[in-house]
Tab-separated table of C-alpha atoms and ligand atoms in Angstrom:
chain	number	residue	atom	x	y	z
E	1	MET	CA	0.000	0.000	0.000
E	2	GLU	CA	1.064	3.580	-0.610
E	3	TYR	CA	0.270	6.252	1.978
E	4	SER	CA	0.785	9.975	1.846
E	5	CYS	CA	1.033	12.501	4.678
E	6	GLU	CA	2.549	15.817	5.617
E	7	LEU	CA	4.301	14.637	8.788
E	8	LEU	CA	5.588	11.144	9.407
E	9	ILE	CA	6.882	10.217	12.847
E	10	ILE	CA	8.958	7.116	13.437
E	11	GLY	CA	8.576	5.815	16.987
E	12	ALA	CA	5.756	6.337	19.469
E	13	GLY	CA	7.660	6.786	22.698
E	14	PRO	CA	6.951	9.957	24.699
E	15	ALA	CA	8.908	12.018	22.135
E	16	GLY	CA	7.031	10.584	19.129
E	17	LEU	CA	3.672	10.915	20.881
E	18	ALA	CA	4.329	14.543	21.819
E	19	ALA	CA	5.412	15.309	18.241
E	20	ALA	CA	2.278	13.567	16.924
E	21	GLN	CA	0.043	15.601	19.183
E	22	TYR	CA	1.561	18.934	18.167
E	23	GLY	CA	1.792	18.002	14.471
E	24	ALA	CA	-1.829	16.866	14.269
E	25	ARG	CA	-3.008	19.866	16.277
E	26	ALA	CA	-1.306	22.105	13.724
E	27	ASN	CA	-3.598	20.445	11.157
E	28	LEU	CA	-0.824	18.473	9.514
E	29	LYS	CA	-1.847	15.072	8.230
E	30	THR	CA	0.230	13.030	10.653
E	31	ILE	CA	1.139	9.341	10.636
E	32	VAL	CA	3.093	7.631	13.425
E	33	ILE	CA	4.849	4.332	12.752
E	34	GLU	CA	5.653	2.261	15.838
E	35	GLU	CA	7.141	-1.227	15.819
E	36	MET	CA	6.199	-2.214	19.381
E	37	ALA	CA	3.516	-0.414	21.376
E	38	ALA	CA	2.825	3.280	21.858
E	39	GLY	CA	4.743	4.453	24.909
E	40	GLY	CA	8.250	3.119	24.182
E	41	GLN	CA	10.422	2.864	27.278
E	42	SER	CA	7.817	4.621	29.378
E	43	LEU	CA	5.826	1.358	29.339
E	44	LEU	CA	8.480	-0.004	31.699
E	45	ILE	CA	7.923	2.726	34.263
E	46	ASP	CA	5.863	1.628	37.202
E	47	GLN	CA	5.454	5.008	38.906
E	48	LEU	CA	6.337	8.121	37.004
E	49	GLU	CA	6.433	11.273	39.051
E	50	ASN	CA	8.977	13.568	37.453
E	51	TYR	CA	7.391	14.439	34.099
E	52	PRO	CA	6.473	18.104	33.732
E	53	GLY	CA	2.884	18.645	34.809
E	54	ILE	CA	2.514	15.275	36.518
E	55	LEU	CA	1.591	16.019	40.128
E	56	GLU	CA	0.310	12.586	41.133
E	57	PRO	CA	2.486	9.608	40.099
E	58	VAL	CA	1.065	7.678	37.143
E	59	SER	CA	2.153	4.437	35.531
E	60	GLY	CA	4.119	4.881	32.309
E	61	TYR	CA	1.453	2.809	30.560
E	62	ASP	CA	-1.385	5.129	31.628
E	63	LEU	CA	0.557	8.222	30.628
E	64	ALA	CA	1.429	6.760	27.215
E	65	GLU	CA	-2.166	5.705	26.650
E	66	SER	CA	-3.521	9.183	27.346
E	67	MET	CA	-0.827	10.734	25.121
E	68	ARG	CA	-1.804	8.346	22.318
E	69	VAL	CA	-5.535	9.039	22.725
E	70	GLN	CA	-4.862	12.791	22.784
E	71	ALA	CA	-2.794	12.594	19.571
E	72	GLU	CA	-5.516	10.499	17.904
E	73	ARG	CA	-8.176	13.030	18.919
E	74	PHE	CA	-6.250	15.665	17.005
E	75	GLY	CA	-6.251	13.349	13.988
E	76	ALA	CA	-2.892	11.512	14.147
E	77	GLU	CA	-2.969	7.991	12.707
E	78	PHE	CA	-0.944	5.120	14.146
E	79	VAL	CA	0.548	2.314	12.083
E	80	SER	CA	2.089	-0.778	13.636
E	81	ALA	CA	5.232	-1.647	11.671
E	82	SER	CA	8.995	-1.543	11.783
E	83	VAL	CA	10.617	1.136	9.650
E	84	GLU	CA	13.198	-0.398	7.335
E	85	SER	CA	14.360	2.580	5.283
E	86	VAL	CA	14.044	6.314	4.752
E	87	GLU	CA	14.859	7.674	1.288
E	88	LYS	CA	14.445	10.935	-0.522
E	89	GLU	CA	12.409	10.976	-3.775
E	90	GLY	CA	12.277	14.454	-5.250
E	91	SER	CA	11.029	16.838	-2.584
E	92	ARG	CA	9.455	14.069	-0.458
E	93	PHE	CA	10.718	11.415	1.903
E	94	VAL	CA	9.711	7.827	1.274
E	95	VAL	CA	9.642	5.561	4.288
E	96	LYS	CA	9.296	1.797	3.894
E	97	ALA	CA	7.737	-0.175	6.718
E	98	GLY	CA	5.938	-3.525	6.913
E	99	GLY	CA	5.761	-3.841	3.126
E	100	ASP	CA	4.088	-0.410	2.741
E	101	ARG	CA	5.420	2.895	1.404
E	102	PHE	CA	4.796	6.176	3.183
E	103	ALA	CA	5.468	9.411	1.310
E	104	ALA	CA	5.880	12.402	3.630
E	105	GLU	CA	6.867	16.037	3.419
E	106	ALA	CA	8.665	15.860	6.742
E	107	VAL	CA	9.934	13.004	8.899
E	108	ILE	CA	10.664	13.084	12.610
E	109	VAL	CA	12.829	10.237	13.859
E	110	ALA	CA	11.882	9.590	17.486
E	111	THR	CA	13.273	6.114	17.922
E	112	GLY	CA	14.677	6.743	21.398
E	113	ALA	CA	18.136	7.060	22.759
E	114	LYS	CA	20.459	4.801	24.659
E	115	HIS	CA	23.192	5.864	27.039
E	116	ARG	CA	26.653	5.904	25.511
E	117	HIS	CA	29.022	3.281	26.854
E	118	LEU	CA	32.475	4.603	27.556
E	119	GLY	CA	34.151	1.290	26.788
E	120	VAL	CA	36.646	1.720	29.613
E	121	PRO	CA	37.936	-1.131	31.795
E	122	GLY	CA	35.718	-1.797	34.798
E	123	GLU	CA	32.632	-0.188	33.251
E	124	ASP	CA	30.751	-3.461	32.730
E	125	THR	CA	31.911	-4.903	36.033
E	126	PHE	CA	30.716	-1.947	38.058
E	127	ALA	CA	27.620	-0.956	36.044
E	128	GLY	CA	24.734	-0.974	38.501
E	129	ARG	CA	27.177	-1.199	41.402
E	130	GLY	CA	28.293	2.392	41.653
E	131	VAL	CA	28.664	3.165	37.952
E	132	SER	CA	25.313	4.296	36.591
E	133	TYR	CA	23.965	5.864	33.434
E	134	CYS	CA	20.864	7.397	34.948
E	135	ALA	CA	21.130	8.816	38.431
E	136	THR	CA	17.423	8.334	39.018
E	137	CYS	CA	16.809	4.974	37.338
E	138	ASP	CA	19.921	3.280	38.740
E	139	GLY	CA	20.005	5.174	42.020
E	140	PRO	CA	19.616	3.455	45.370
E	141	PHE	CA	16.340	5.279	46.057
E	142	PHE	CA	13.303	4.109	47.904
E	143	LYS	CA	10.316	6.377	48.430
E	144	GLY	CA	12.405	9.318	47.264
E	145	LYS	CA	15.214	8.729	49.788
E	146	ARG	CA	18.755	7.455	49.219
E	147	ILE	CA	18.984	4.237	51.178
E	148	ASP	CA	22.509	3.002	50.454
E	149	ARG	CA	24.017	4.844	53.395
E	150	LEU	CA	21.205	4.467	55.906
E	151	PRO	CA	21.464	2.131	58.895
E	152	ALA	CA	19.371	-1.042	58.554
E	153	SER	CA	16.830	0.219	61.106
E	154	GLU	CA	16.156	3.335	58.997
E	155	VAL	CA	15.817	1.276	55.837
E	156	ALA	CA	13.319	-0.926	57.678
E	157	ARG	CA	11.420	2.109	58.920
E	158	LEU	CA	10.935	3.207	55.289
E	159	GLY	CA	9.111	-0.051	54.576
E	160	LEU	CA	11.753	-2.561	53.457
E	161	ALA	CA	11.730	-5.896	55.269
E	162	ARG	CA	13.689	-9.077	54.684
E	163	THR	CA	14.057	-12.706	55.652
E	164	PHE	CA	17.356	-14.579	55.825
E	165	GLN	CA	18.794	-17.539	53.957
E	166	ASN	CA	20.290	-18.773	57.230
E	167	LEU	CA	17.408	-18.322	59.623
E	168	GLN	CA	17.801	-15.461	62.077
E	169	VAL	CA	15.180	-16.490	64.627
E	170	CYS	CA	15.451	-16.029	68.407
E	171	LEU	CA	15.371	-19.684	69.326
E	172	ASN	CA	14.814	-19.161	73.074
E	173	MET	CA	11.622	-17.156	72.467
E	174	THR	CA	8.155	-18.338	71.502
E	175	ALA	CA	6.962	-18.098	67.932
E	176	LEU	CA	4.561	-15.302	68.869
E	177	GLU	CA	7.292	-13.302	70.626
E	178	ASN	CA	9.465	-13.614	67.525
E	179	VAL	CA	6.706	-12.117	65.415
E	180	MET	CA	6.122	-9.318	67.941
E	181	VAL	CA	9.817	-8.395	67.665
E	182	GLY	CA	9.159	-7.517	64.025
E	183	ALA	CA	6.896	-4.684	65.138
E	184	HIS	CA	9.359	-3.112	67.564
E	185	LEU	CA	9.988	-0.124	65.299
E	186	ARG	CA	6.353	0.834	65.727
E	187	LEU	CA	6.419	0.580	69.530
E	188	ASP	CA	6.578	3.376	72.067
E	189	ARG	CA	10.018	2.879	73.637
E	190	ASN	CA	9.658	5.327	76.498
E	191	VAL	CA	11.510	3.688	79.430
E	192	LEU	CA	9.501	5.446	82.130
E	193	LYS	CA	6.193	4.394	80.648
E	194	ALA	CA	7.489	0.832	80.464
E	195	ALA	CA	8.749	0.894	84.066
E	196	PHE	CA	5.360	2.056	85.388
E	197	ARG	CA	3.363	-0.239	83.102
E	198	TRP	CA	1.586	2.765	81.571
E	199	PRO	CA	-2.023	1.849	80.526
E	200	SER	CA	-1.510	3.032	76.951
E	201	LEU	CA	1.542	0.775	76.717
E	202	ARG	CA	-0.412	-2.179	78.035
E	203	ARG	CA	-3.145	-1.567	75.470
E	204	ALA	CA	-0.554	-1.295	72.686
E	205	ASP	CA	0.987	-4.537	73.907
E	206	GLN	CA	-2.348	-6.339	73.749
E	207	ALA	CA	-3.055	-4.994	70.282
E	208	LEU	CA	0.382	-6.120	69.154
E	209	HIS	CA	-0.216	-9.546	70.644
E	210	GLN	CA	-3.416	-9.862	68.596
E	211	GLU	CA	-1.758	-8.552	65.465
E	212	ALA	CA	1.093	-11.063	65.809
E	213	ALA	CA	-1.405	-13.912	66.335
E	214	GLU	CA	-3.242	-12.785	63.195
E	215	LEU	CA	0.010	-12.847	61.222
E	216	MET	CA	0.763	-16.338	62.548
E	217	ARG	CA	-2.629	-17.407	61.179
E	218	PHE	CA	-1.834	-15.690	57.873
E	219	VAL	CA	1.338	-17.767	57.446
E	220	GLY	CA	-0.393	-20.977	58.600
E	221	LEU	CA	1.179	-21.243	62.064
E	222	GLU	CA	-1.914	-20.648	64.197
E	223	HIS	CA	-1.287	-23.966	66.000
E	224	ALA	CA	2.180	-22.836	67.152
E	225	LEU	CA	1.519	-19.485	68.851
E	226	GLU	CA	3.152	-20.467	72.133
E	227	ALA	CA	5.662	-22.962	70.706
E	228	ARG	CA	9.300	-22.254	71.481
E	229	ALA	CA	11.120	-21.487	68.260
E	230	ASP	CA	13.797	-24.124	68.941
E	231	ALA	CA	11.071	-26.800	68.916
E	232	MET	CA	9.717	-25.818	65.496
E	233	SER	CA	10.512	-27.481	62.175
E	234	TYR	CA	12.755	-25.756	59.634
E	235	GLY	CA	9.825	-25.211	57.265
E	236	ALA	CA	7.744	-23.617	60.044
E	237	LEU	CA	10.629	-21.313	60.984
E	238	LYS	CA	10.840	-20.120	57.389
E	239	ARG	CA	7.188	-19.076	57.591
E	240	LEU	CA	7.772	-17.568	61.034
E	241	GLU	CA	10.438	-15.296	59.538
E	242	ILE	CA	7.956	-14.128	56.917
E	243	ALA	CA	5.395	-13.369	59.654
E	244	ARG	CA	8.023	-11.390	61.583
E	245	ALA	CA	8.947	-9.411	58.470
E	246	LEU	CA	5.256	-8.694	57.800
E	247	ALA	CA	4.892	-7.381	61.368
E	248	MET	CA	6.944	-4.413	60.175
E	249	LYS	CA	4.125	-3.620	57.727
E	250	PRO	CA	6.580	-3.436	54.820
E	251	ARG	CA	5.904	-2.121	51.366
E	252	LEU	CA	8.721	-4.194	49.888
E	253	LEU	CA	9.655	-7.647	51.185
E	254	PHE	CA	12.956	-9.325	50.277
E	255	LEU	CA	13.023	-13.102	50.645
E	256	ASP	CA	16.474	-14.671	50.620
E	257	GLU	CA	16.080	-18.198	49.234
E	258	PRO	CA	12.688	-18.904	50.815
E	259	ALA	CA	12.590	-22.460	49.433
E	260	ALA	CA	16.166	-23.460	50.393
E	261	GLY	CA	16.208	-26.648	52.460
E	262	LEU	CA	12.468	-27.271	52.096
E	263	ASN	CA	10.874	-30.499	50.861
E	264	PRO	CA	8.523	-30.325	47.822
E	265	ARG	CA	5.363	-30.024	49.983
E	266	GLU	CA	6.851	-27.224	52.097
E	267	THR	CA	8.048	-25.476	48.934
E	268	LEU	CA	4.487	-25.525	47.599
E	269	GLU	CA	3.220	-24.055	50.877
E	270	ILE	CA	5.799	-21.241	50.745
E	271	ASP	CA	4.882	-20.634	47.109
E	272	GLU	CA	1.217	-20.199	48.119
E	273	LEU	CA	2.166	-17.967	51.027
E	274	ILE	CA	4.254	-15.675	48.792
E	275	ARG	CA	1.285	-15.336	46.429
E	276	LYS	CA	-0.902	-14.391	49.403
E	277	VAL	CA	1.633	-11.785	50.555
E	278	ALA	CA	1.819	-10.277	47.059
E	279	ALA	CA	-1.987	-10.283	46.787
E	280	SER	CA	-2.130	-8.319	50.052
E	281	GLY	CA	-0.335	-5.439	48.321
E	282	VAL	CA	3.283	-6.039	49.403
E	283	THR	CA	5.857	-6.133	46.602
E	284	VAL	CA	7.967	-9.284	46.948
E	285	VAL	CA	11.531	-9.611	45.664
E	286	LEU	CA	13.006	-13.059	46.034
E	287	VAL	CA	16.407	-14.585	45.457
E	288	GLU	CA	15.896	-18.248	44.688
E	289	HIS	CA	17.501	-21.214	42.934
E	290	ASP	CA	14.298	-23.242	42.637
E	291	MET	CA	13.623	-22.449	38.987
E	292	LYS	CA	10.171	-24.043	38.960
E	293	MET	CA	9.091	-21.755	41.772
E	294	VAL	CA	10.734	-18.659	40.277
E	295	MET	CA	9.185	-19.277	36.855
E	296	SER	CA	5.651	-19.849	38.129
E	297	LEU	CA	5.660	-17.097	40.747
E	298	SER	CA	7.437	-14.102	39.276
E	299	ASP	CA	6.046	-11.225	37.232
E	300	ARG	CA	9.600	-10.229	36.334
E	301	ILE	CA	12.832	-12.186	36.596
E	302	LEU	CA	16.423	-10.955	36.644
E	303	VAL	CA	19.022	-13.650	35.992
E	304	LEU	CA	22.556	-13.292	37.339
E	305	ASP	CA	25.600	-15.288	36.346
E	306	TYR	CA	28.674	-14.846	38.544
E	307	GLY	CA	27.295	-11.503	39.758
E	308	LYS	CA	26.644	-10.184	36.256
E	309	LYS	CA	23.191	-9.554	34.830
E	310	LEU	CA	22.486	-12.138	32.156
E	311	ALA	CA	18.867	-11.328	31.311
E	312	GLU	CA	15.723	-9.641	32.565
E	313	GLY	CA	12.098	-10.210	31.611
E	314	THR	CA	8.991	-12.293	32.097
E	315	ALA	CA	9.224	-16.057	32.652
E	316	ALA	CA	8.336	-16.628	28.982
E	317	GLU	CA	11.117	-14.283	27.843
E	318	ILE	CA	13.661	-15.816	30.237
E	319	ARG	CA	12.844	-19.339	29.028
E	320	GLN	CA	13.656	-18.293	25.464
E	321	ASP	CA	16.771	-16.273	26.288
E	322	PRO	CA	19.805	-17.950	24.636
E	323	ALA	CA	22.243	-16.742	27.323
E	324	VAL	CA	20.063	-18.120	30.132
E	325	ILE	CA	19.527	-21.387	28.305
E	326	ALA	CA	23.278	-21.784	27.821
E	327	ALA	CA	24.101	-20.914	31.437
E	328	TYR	CA	21.272	-22.553	33.360
E	329	LEU	CA	18.346	-24.185	31.609
E	330	GLY	CA	19.942	-26.502	29.077
E	331	ALA	CA	19.220	-26.913	25.385
E	332	GLY	CA	15.762	-28.513	25.788
E	333	ALA	CA	14.279	-25.691	27.889
E	334	ALA	CA	13.001	-23.432	25.088
E	335	GLY	CA	11.269	-26.310	23.340
E	336	GLU	CA	9.673	-27.551	26.559
E	337	THR	CA	7.878	-24.286	27.153
E	338	SER	CA	6.682	-23.455	23.654
G	1	FAD	C1	12.962	1.321	33.514
G	1	FAD	C2	12.914	2.775	33.078
G	1	FAD	C3	12.473	3.717	33.987
G	1	FAD	C4	12.432	5.062	33.611
G	1	FAD	N1	11.960	5.959	34.500
G	1	FAD	C5	11.836	7.256	34.146
G	1	FAD	C6	11.274	8.216	35.027
G	1	FAD	O1	10.866	7.882	36.133
G	1	FAD	N2	11.171	9.492	34.605
G	1	FAD	C7	11.611	9.884	33.376
G	1	FAD	O2	11.508	11.062	33.055
G	1	FAD	N3	12.157	9.004	32.504
G	1	FAD	C8	12.274	7.707	32.856
G	1	FAD	N4	12.812	6.805	31.982
G	1	FAD	C9	13.313	7.292	30.686
G	1	FAD	C10	12.141	7.536	29.692
G	1	FAD	O3	11.349	6.363	29.588
G	1	FAD	C11	12.752	7.870	28.355
G	1	FAD	O4	13.503	9.044	28.499
G	1	FAD	C12	11.663	8.097	27.309
G	1	FAD	O5	10.884	6.943	27.119
G	1	FAD	C13	12.343	8.460	25.988
G	1	FAD	O6	11.329	8.676	25.061
G	1	FAD	P1	11.576	8.558	23.514
G	1	FAD	O7	10.268	8.736	22.841
G	1	FAD	O8	12.698	9.453	23.136
G	1	FAD	O9	12.148	7.082	23.257
G	1	FAD	P2	11.554	5.646	23.587
G	1	FAD	O10	10.677	5.660	24.761
G	1	FAD	O11	12.722	4.718	23.566
G	1	FAD	O12	10.636	5.317	22.316
G	1	FAD	C14	11.189	5.039	21.047
G	1	FAD	C15	10.147	4.234	20.286
G	1	FAD	O13	10.604	4.064	18.955
G	1	FAD	C16	10.234	2.781	18.505
G	1	FAD	N5	11.117	2.397	17.413
G	1	FAD	C17	12.474	2.264	17.439
G	1	FAD	N6	12.930	1.898	16.217
G	1	FAD	C18	11.827	1.815	15.428
G	1	FAD	C19	11.636	1.472	14.042
G	1	FAD	N7	12.669	1.145	13.235
G	1	FAD	N8	10.382	1.441	13.557
G	1	FAD	C20	9.317	1.781	14.348
G	1	FAD	N9	9.447	2.109	15.638
G	1	FAD	C21	10.672	2.128	16.162
G	1	FAD	C22	10.437	1.922	19.733
G	1	FAD	O14	9.684	0.713	19.660
G	1	FAD	C23	9.952	2.840	20.848
G	1	FAD	O15	8.568	2.630	21.148
G	1	FAD	C24	12.875	5.464	32.308
G	1	FAD	C25	13.308	4.487	31.405
G	1	FAD	C26	13.336	3.165	31.769
G	1	FAD	C27	13.807	2.118	30.787
């Protein structure tokens, strides 16, 4: 097919969408060619709060969608194809994409930009570990605060909780007491009030007791409220650690090898528990070697090989990734999943 327009835009990331909106609003017949989906890199942004005019954080997807709709309202047309060539024919540009020809008076190339690698020794090794290309994207920020130099208690106070690969449970305390410890950052630590058994402290203590018991139920340990931790099974202690971390009311929960050392039944139980935690609104990040669990559970997976990032994506993308297959999954993996 042959198309004709006044303005042709290649790429529908934020730049292409903005150009489309202004071009169409200026009454130019505008066509946008995009090979993926309108939004470009912004589709990867979970919470975007630093675009001009954006007061309340929006997802990159929502922002891109409203930019696309706005451009369409002004008359811009969107074509899904990959641009293969741009040539000049007389006074017009001819763009070839998806087997079609687009003749245009003006072309805007908005195919995005990538950071420039310096190519110096150490750059790859330290990228993401001190060397960064985008201070905001790669920065150690959480809720707008730098967290790389904060003491662990401050990091926890911001809403980051964790469990440990080698259990860090107080074995001489009961299960319930262990969970209550997780809430200590939220407690009133006034020594005088404690010494005189202040009524408000007693009430807070009771409420905490109930809250901890509720969390024990949530992780499936309601039968072990008063059990001493050193009498509990390894699998139960793993769940106890999750309950203790949840007592902090975290926004982000890091699980360090939650399935390590568990039998298949216990692994399934932990798998279900992690789904429940995520469904309750807590973001879960887990480090795990149990590939079956990782693949079935994760929205996004980041694969490391000797400390270096090998791949990042959904389970389906990771299964097809040649580098991951070579390093971990074995030659049959891609076929198995298709
Ligand atoms: C994870 C992440 C988080 C980010 N967070 C923020 C943030 O919080 N705030 C912020 O301001 N910025 C953020 N950015 C950066 C921001 O997303 C980019 O600056 C912005 O998307 C650049 O817009 P663009 O239109 O120039 O390019 P892109 O978004 O890269 O869009 C280019 C488009 O061109 C298309 N394209 C390329 N080649 C062709 C072709 N041959 N044919 C057809 N189409 C083609 C691509 O498919 C793509 O959709 C983030 C980026 C990432 C990856």
